[in-house]
Short mmCIF file of N, CA and C in Angstrom, two decimals:
data_model
loop_
_atom_site.label_atom_id
_atom_site.label_comp_id
_atom_site.label_asym_id
_atom_site.label_seq_id
_atom_site.Cartn_x
_atom_site.Cartn_y
_atom_site.Cartn_z
N MET D 1 6.97 1.31 3.11
CA MET D 1 8.30 0.85 3.45
C MET D 1 9.20 1.31 2.28
N SER D 2 10.41 1.74 2.63
CA SER D 2 11.39 2.14 1.65
C SER D 2 12.58 1.22 1.75
N ILE D 3 13.03 0.68 0.63
CA ILE D 3 14.17 -0.23 0.59
C ILE D 3 15.21 0.36 -0.38
N SER D 4 16.50 0.35 0.03
CA SER D 4 17.57 0.80 -0.83
C SER D 4 18.44 -0.35 -1.16
N ILE D 5 18.96 -0.37 -2.44
CA ILE D 5 19.84 -1.41 -2.89
C ILE D 5 21.03 -0.76 -3.52
N GLN D 6 22.22 -1.18 -3.08
CA GLN D 6 23.50 -0.65 -3.65
C GLN D 6 24.44 -1.79 -4.00
N PHE D 7 25.30 -1.54 -4.92
CA PHE D 7 26.33 -2.48 -5.29
C PHE D 7 27.74 -1.92 -4.98
N ASP D 8 28.67 -2.81 -4.72
CA ASP D 8 30.05 -2.42 -4.59
C ASP D 8 30.83 -2.76 -5.85
N GLY D 9 31.85 -2.01 -6.12
CA GLY D 9 32.72 -2.36 -7.27
C GLY D 9 32.63 -1.39 -8.38
N SER D 10 33.53 -1.57 -9.33
CA SER D 10 33.69 -0.65 -10.46
C SER D 10 32.49 -0.68 -11.45
N ASP D 11 31.78 -1.75 -11.47
CA ASP D 11 30.61 -1.87 -12.42
C ASP D 11 29.28 -1.66 -11.72
N SER D 12 29.31 -0.93 -10.57
CA SER D 12 28.06 -0.83 -9.80
C SER D 12 26.98 -0.10 -10.57
N GLU D 13 27.27 0.95 -11.36
CA GLU D 13 26.19 1.62 -12.08
C GLU D 13 25.60 0.70 -13.12
N GLN D 14 26.42 -0.07 -13.81
CA GLN D 14 25.87 -1.01 -14.81
C GLN D 14 24.98 -2.07 -14.17
N GLU D 15 25.46 -2.56 -12.98
CA GLU D 15 24.66 -3.58 -12.28
C GLU D 15 23.34 -2.99 -11.79
N LEU D 16 23.42 -1.74 -11.29
CA LEU D 16 22.18 -1.08 -10.84
C LEU D 16 21.14 -0.96 -12.01
N ARG D 17 21.61 -0.53 -13.14
CA ARG D 17 20.71 -0.40 -14.27
C ARG D 17 20.13 -1.77 -14.66
N SER D 18 20.99 -2.79 -14.63
CA SER D 18 20.46 -4.12 -14.99
C SER D 18 19.42 -4.64 -13.99
N LEU D 19 19.69 -4.56 -12.74
CA LEU D 19 18.73 -4.96 -11.72
C LEU D 19 17.50 -4.16 -11.71
N HIS D 20 17.66 -2.83 -11.96
CA HIS D 20 16.48 -1.95 -12.06
C HIS D 20 15.56 -2.45 -13.15
N GLY D 21 16.13 -2.71 -14.33
CA GLY D 21 15.27 -3.17 -15.43
C GLY D 21 14.61 -4.51 -15.11
N TRP D 22 15.38 -5.40 -14.45
CA TRP D 22 14.83 -6.70 -14.06
C TRP D 22 13.63 -6.57 -13.12
N LEU D 23 13.79 -5.66 -12.12
CA LEU D 23 12.70 -5.45 -11.17
C LEU D 23 11.47 -4.87 -11.83
N LEU D 24 11.73 -3.96 -12.77
CA LEU D 24 10.62 -3.35 -13.50
C LEU D 24 9.85 -4.32 -14.36
N ASP D 25 10.57 -5.38 -14.82
CA ASP D 25 9.96 -6.41 -15.63
C ASP D 25 9.22 -7.48 -14.83
N ASP D 26 9.44 -7.47 -13.51
CA ASP D 26 8.79 -8.48 -12.65
C ASP D 26 7.39 -7.91 -12.25
N PRO D 27 6.34 -8.57 -12.69
CA PRO D 27 4.97 -8.03 -12.41
C PRO D 27 4.64 -8.03 -10.95
N ASP D 28 5.14 -8.98 -10.16
CA ASP D 28 4.86 -8.93 -8.71
C ASP D 28 5.50 -7.78 -8.03
N VAL D 29 6.79 -7.48 -8.41
CA VAL D 29 7.46 -6.32 -7.82
C VAL D 29 6.76 -5.04 -8.25
N ARG D 30 6.50 -4.88 -9.54
CA ARG D 30 5.87 -3.73 -10.08
C ARG D 30 4.50 -3.41 -9.48
N LYS D 31 3.79 -4.47 -9.14
CA LYS D 31 2.43 -4.35 -8.61
C LYS D 31 2.41 -3.63 -7.23
N HIS D 32 3.46 -3.89 -6.44
CA HIS D 32 3.46 -3.40 -5.06
C HIS D 32 4.62 -2.50 -4.70
N ALA D 33 5.42 -2.05 -5.72
CA ALA D 33 6.54 -1.20 -5.39
C ALA D 33 6.82 -0.26 -6.54
N LYS D 34 7.20 0.98 -6.20
CA LYS D 34 7.74 1.91 -7.18
C LYS D 34 9.25 1.71 -7.18
N VAL D 35 9.82 1.44 -8.34
CA VAL D 35 11.25 1.13 -8.43
C VAL D 35 11.94 2.31 -9.09
N LEU D 36 12.85 2.93 -8.37
CA LEU D 36 13.52 4.16 -8.83
C LEU D 36 15.02 4.01 -8.82
N LEU D 37 15.68 4.65 -9.79
CA LEU D 37 17.15 4.79 -9.75
C LEU D 37 17.47 6.14 -9.16
N ASP D 38 18.46 6.27 -8.34
CA ASP D 38 18.76 7.51 -7.69
C ASP D 38 20.26 7.69 -7.60
N GLY D 39 20.71 8.90 -7.58
CA GLY D 39 22.11 9.23 -7.42
C GLY D 39 22.29 10.28 -6.39
N ALA D 40 23.52 10.56 -6.05
CA ALA D 40 23.81 11.63 -5.09
C ALA D 40 23.62 12.95 -5.83
N PRO D 41 23.29 14.01 -5.10
CA PRO D 41 23.17 15.33 -5.74
C PRO D 41 24.50 15.70 -6.36
N PRO D 42 24.48 16.39 -7.52
CA PRO D 42 25.76 16.78 -8.14
C PRO D 42 26.52 17.82 -7.31
N SER D 43 27.81 17.70 -7.36
CA SER D 43 28.67 18.70 -6.66
C SER D 43 28.67 19.98 -7.50
N ASP D 44 29.14 21.03 -6.87
CA ASP D 44 29.26 22.35 -7.60
C ASP D 44 30.09 22.14 -8.85
N GLY D 45 29.54 22.64 -9.94
CA GLY D 45 30.27 22.56 -11.21
C GLY D 45 30.01 21.27 -12.02
N GLU D 46 29.29 20.30 -11.40
CA GLU D 46 29.02 19.02 -12.09
C GLU D 46 27.59 19.17 -12.70
N MET D 47 27.44 18.45 -13.87
CA MET D 47 26.14 18.48 -14.54
C MET D 47 25.24 17.38 -13.97
N GLY D 48 25.80 16.37 -13.43
CA GLY D 48 24.98 15.27 -12.88
C GLY D 48 25.88 14.34 -12.09
N SER D 49 25.29 13.26 -11.64
CA SER D 49 26.09 12.31 -10.82
C SER D 49 25.84 10.86 -11.31
N ALA D 50 26.71 10.04 -10.87
CA ALA D 50 26.51 8.61 -11.17
C ALA D 50 25.39 8.07 -10.37
N LEU D 51 24.79 7.02 -10.90
CA LEU D 51 23.72 6.37 -10.13
C LEU D 51 24.30 5.58 -8.99
N GLU D 52 23.68 5.66 -7.83
CA GLU D 52 24.24 5.02 -6.63
C GLU D 52 23.32 3.98 -6.00
N VAL D 53 22.00 4.08 -6.24
CA VAL D 53 21.10 3.24 -5.50
C VAL D 53 19.81 2.99 -6.25
N ILE D 54 19.21 1.85 -6.01
CA ILE D 54 17.81 1.59 -6.44
C ILE D 54 17.00 1.75 -5.18
N LYS D 55 15.93 2.50 -5.32
CA LYS D 55 15.01 2.68 -4.16
C LYS D 55 13.67 2.04 -4.54
N LEU D 56 13.15 1.22 -3.63
CA LEU D 56 11.85 0.64 -3.78
C LEU D 56 10.92 1.30 -2.74
N ILE D 57 9.87 1.91 -3.17
CA ILE D 57 8.86 2.39 -2.27
C ILE D 57 7.70 1.41 -2.37
N THR D 58 7.41 0.71 -1.31
CA THR D 58 6.47 -0.40 -1.36
C THR D 58 5.16 -0.06 -0.66
N ASP D 59 4.13 -0.82 -1.04
CA ASP D 59 2.80 -0.67 -0.39
C ASP D 59 2.61 -1.87 0.56
N GLY D 60 1.44 -1.92 1.14
CA GLY D 60 1.11 -2.97 2.13
C GLY D 60 1.09 -4.35 1.60
N GLY D 61 0.92 -4.49 0.27
CA GLY D 61 0.82 -5.86 -0.33
C GLY D 61 2.20 -6.42 -0.74
N PHE D 62 3.26 -5.62 -0.50
CA PHE D 62 4.59 -6.05 -0.91
C PHE D 62 5.03 -7.25 -0.05
N GLN D 63 5.64 -8.25 -0.71
CA GLN D 63 6.17 -9.43 -0.05
C GLN D 63 7.70 -9.48 -0.17
N ALA D 64 8.43 -9.58 0.93
CA ALA D 64 9.86 -9.59 0.89
C ALA D 64 10.40 -10.76 0.01
N LEU D 65 9.71 -11.89 0.04
CA LEU D 65 10.11 -13.01 -0.77
C LEU D 65 10.10 -12.66 -2.27
N THR D 66 9.17 -11.84 -2.72
CA THR D 66 9.12 -11.46 -4.12
C THR D 66 10.40 -10.74 -4.56
N LEU D 67 10.87 -9.79 -3.72
CA LEU D 67 12.11 -9.12 -4.00
C LEU D 67 13.31 -10.11 -3.96
N ALA D 68 13.36 -10.93 -2.93
CA ALA D 68 14.45 -11.89 -2.79
C ALA D 68 14.53 -12.81 -3.99
N LEU D 69 13.40 -13.37 -4.41
CA LEU D 69 13.40 -14.25 -5.58
C LEU D 69 13.79 -13.55 -6.88
N ALA D 70 13.29 -12.27 -7.04
CA ALA D 70 13.65 -11.52 -8.22
C ALA D 70 15.16 -11.26 -8.21
N TYR D 71 15.71 -10.95 -7.06
CA TYR D 71 17.17 -10.70 -6.98
C TYR D 71 17.97 -11.95 -7.32
N VAL D 72 17.58 -13.05 -6.76
CA VAL D 72 18.31 -14.33 -7.00
C VAL D 72 18.22 -14.69 -8.45
N SER D 73 17.04 -14.52 -9.09
CA SER D 73 16.90 -14.85 -10.51
C SER D 73 17.78 -13.94 -11.34
N TRP D 74 17.77 -12.67 -11.06
CA TRP D 74 18.62 -11.72 -11.77
C TRP D 74 20.09 -12.08 -11.63
N ARG D 75 20.46 -12.37 -10.39
CA ARG D 75 21.89 -12.66 -10.09
C ARG D 75 22.35 -13.91 -10.84
N SER D 76 21.46 -14.84 -11.08
CA SER D 76 21.87 -16.07 -11.80
C SER D 76 22.23 -15.77 -13.22
N THR D 77 21.80 -14.62 -13.74
CA THR D 77 22.12 -14.27 -15.13
C THR D 77 23.41 -13.45 -15.26
N ARG D 78 24.01 -13.12 -14.17
CA ARG D 78 25.18 -12.25 -14.19
C ARG D 78 26.47 -13.06 -14.26
N PRO D 79 27.42 -12.68 -15.16
CA PRO D 79 28.69 -13.34 -15.22
C PRO D 79 29.53 -13.18 -13.97
N ALA D 80 29.51 -11.97 -13.44
CA ALA D 80 30.11 -11.68 -12.15
C ALA D 80 29.01 -11.57 -11.12
N LYS D 81 29.30 -12.00 -9.91
CA LYS D 81 28.29 -11.94 -8.86
C LYS D 81 28.66 -10.90 -7.84
N PRO D 82 28.27 -9.61 -8.10
CA PRO D 82 28.70 -8.51 -7.25
C PRO D 82 28.05 -8.56 -5.87
N SER D 83 28.78 -7.99 -4.95
CA SER D 83 28.26 -7.85 -3.60
C SER D 83 27.15 -6.77 -3.59
N ILE D 84 26.10 -7.06 -2.89
CA ILE D 84 24.96 -6.11 -2.82
C ILE D 84 24.64 -5.77 -1.39
N THR D 85 24.27 -4.52 -1.16
CA THR D 85 23.86 -4.05 0.18
C THR D 85 22.40 -3.66 0.08
N ILE D 86 21.58 -4.18 0.93
CA ILE D 86 20.19 -3.84 1.03
C ILE D 86 19.91 -3.20 2.39
N GLU D 87 19.22 -2.08 2.36
CA GLU D 87 18.92 -1.35 3.57
C GLU D 87 17.48 -1.05 3.72
N ARG D 88 17.00 -1.19 4.94
CA ARG D 88 15.59 -0.83 5.28
C ARG D 88 15.57 -0.36 6.74
N ASN D 89 15.00 0.81 6.95
CA ASN D 89 14.89 1.39 8.30
C ASN D 89 16.22 1.43 9.03
N GLY D 90 17.28 1.70 8.38
CA GLY D 90 18.59 1.84 9.01
C GLY D 90 19.30 0.49 9.22
N THR D 91 18.67 -0.63 8.90
CA THR D 91 19.24 -1.93 9.01
C THR D 91 19.79 -2.33 7.62
N LYS D 92 21.05 -2.76 7.60
CA LYS D 92 21.70 -3.13 6.34
C LYS D 92 22.14 -4.56 6.43
N ILE D 93 22.05 -5.24 5.25
CA ILE D 93 22.66 -6.53 5.10
C ILE D 93 23.49 -6.47 3.80
N VAL D 94 24.57 -7.20 3.82
CA VAL D 94 25.41 -7.36 2.68
C VAL D 94 25.31 -8.83 2.22
N VAL D 95 24.95 -9.02 0.97
CA VAL D 95 24.90 -10.37 0.38
C VAL D 95 26.13 -10.46 -0.52
N PRO D 96 27.17 -11.17 -0.02
CA PRO D 96 28.43 -11.22 -0.76
C PRO D 96 28.30 -12.20 -1.95
N ASP D 97 29.32 -12.15 -2.75
CA ASP D 97 29.37 -13.00 -3.93
C ASP D 97 29.23 -14.50 -3.54
N GLY D 98 28.28 -15.14 -4.28
CA GLY D 98 28.07 -16.57 -4.12
C GLY D 98 27.39 -17.06 -2.89
N ASP D 99 26.72 -16.15 -2.14
CA ASP D 99 26.07 -16.57 -0.88
C ASP D 99 24.82 -17.40 -1.18
N PRO D 100 24.86 -18.71 -0.81
CA PRO D 100 23.70 -19.58 -1.11
C PRO D 100 22.45 -19.28 -0.29
N GLU D 101 22.59 -18.51 0.79
CA GLU D 101 21.46 -18.22 1.63
C GLU D 101 20.93 -16.83 1.44
N ALA D 102 21.10 -16.33 0.21
CA ALA D 102 20.70 -14.89 -0.06
C ALA D 102 19.20 -14.71 0.13
N VAL D 103 18.35 -15.59 -0.33
CA VAL D 103 16.93 -15.41 -0.16
C VAL D 103 16.55 -15.33 1.31
N GLU D 104 17.07 -16.25 2.11
CA GLU D 104 16.72 -16.27 3.52
C GLU D 104 17.18 -14.99 4.20
N LYS D 105 18.39 -14.54 3.87
CA LYS D 105 18.90 -13.28 4.51
C LYS D 105 18.06 -12.10 4.15
N ILE D 106 17.71 -11.95 2.89
CA ILE D 106 16.94 -10.81 2.44
C ILE D 106 15.56 -10.81 3.06
N VAL D 107 14.87 -11.95 3.05
CA VAL D 107 13.56 -12.03 3.60
C VAL D 107 13.60 -11.75 5.14
N ARG D 108 14.54 -12.34 5.83
CA ARG D 108 14.59 -12.17 7.29
C ARG D 108 14.81 -10.69 7.59
N MET D 109 15.68 -9.99 6.90
CA MET D 109 15.94 -8.60 7.16
C MET D 109 14.74 -7.76 6.89
N LEU D 110 14.09 -7.98 5.72
CA LEU D 110 12.92 -7.15 5.31
C LEU D 110 11.70 -7.41 6.16
N GLU D 111 11.57 -8.58 6.68
CA GLU D 111 10.38 -8.91 7.51
C GLU D 111 10.54 -8.54 8.98
N SER D 112 11.79 -8.33 9.41
CA SER D 112 12.04 -7.97 10.81
C SER D 112 11.42 -6.63 11.12
N ASP D 113 10.81 -6.58 12.27
CA ASP D 113 10.14 -5.36 12.79
C ASP D 113 9.23 -4.70 11.78
N ARG D 114 8.60 -5.47 10.95
CA ARG D 114 7.64 -4.92 9.94
C ARG D 114 6.37 -4.50 10.68
N PRO D 115 5.87 -3.34 10.34
CA PRO D 115 4.68 -2.81 11.03
C PRO D 115 3.49 -3.70 10.78
#
């Protein structure tokens, strides 16, 4: 399963780097997912591009609740609560600032139509 995570706003690259580090520090996430930072391909004449997404490549032992809890824990450390978009198999959810049902939304989306 492949999961993509994006942020909205002017600090999106900083937030991506922060969450990426948080996910890499979580032993349960690390055990069942490869956590990558990715950007758009550079345009002609550019040396590189800004980071745009965290990609998780997961194995069969991955639990959606693990990602949801890691995200909520990370988010509780942030002074600003940025909006996040999570995508899996073409299905996207947006978890807006201050959403108290974030864990439930994330788990429900990631578990839906799971093979």
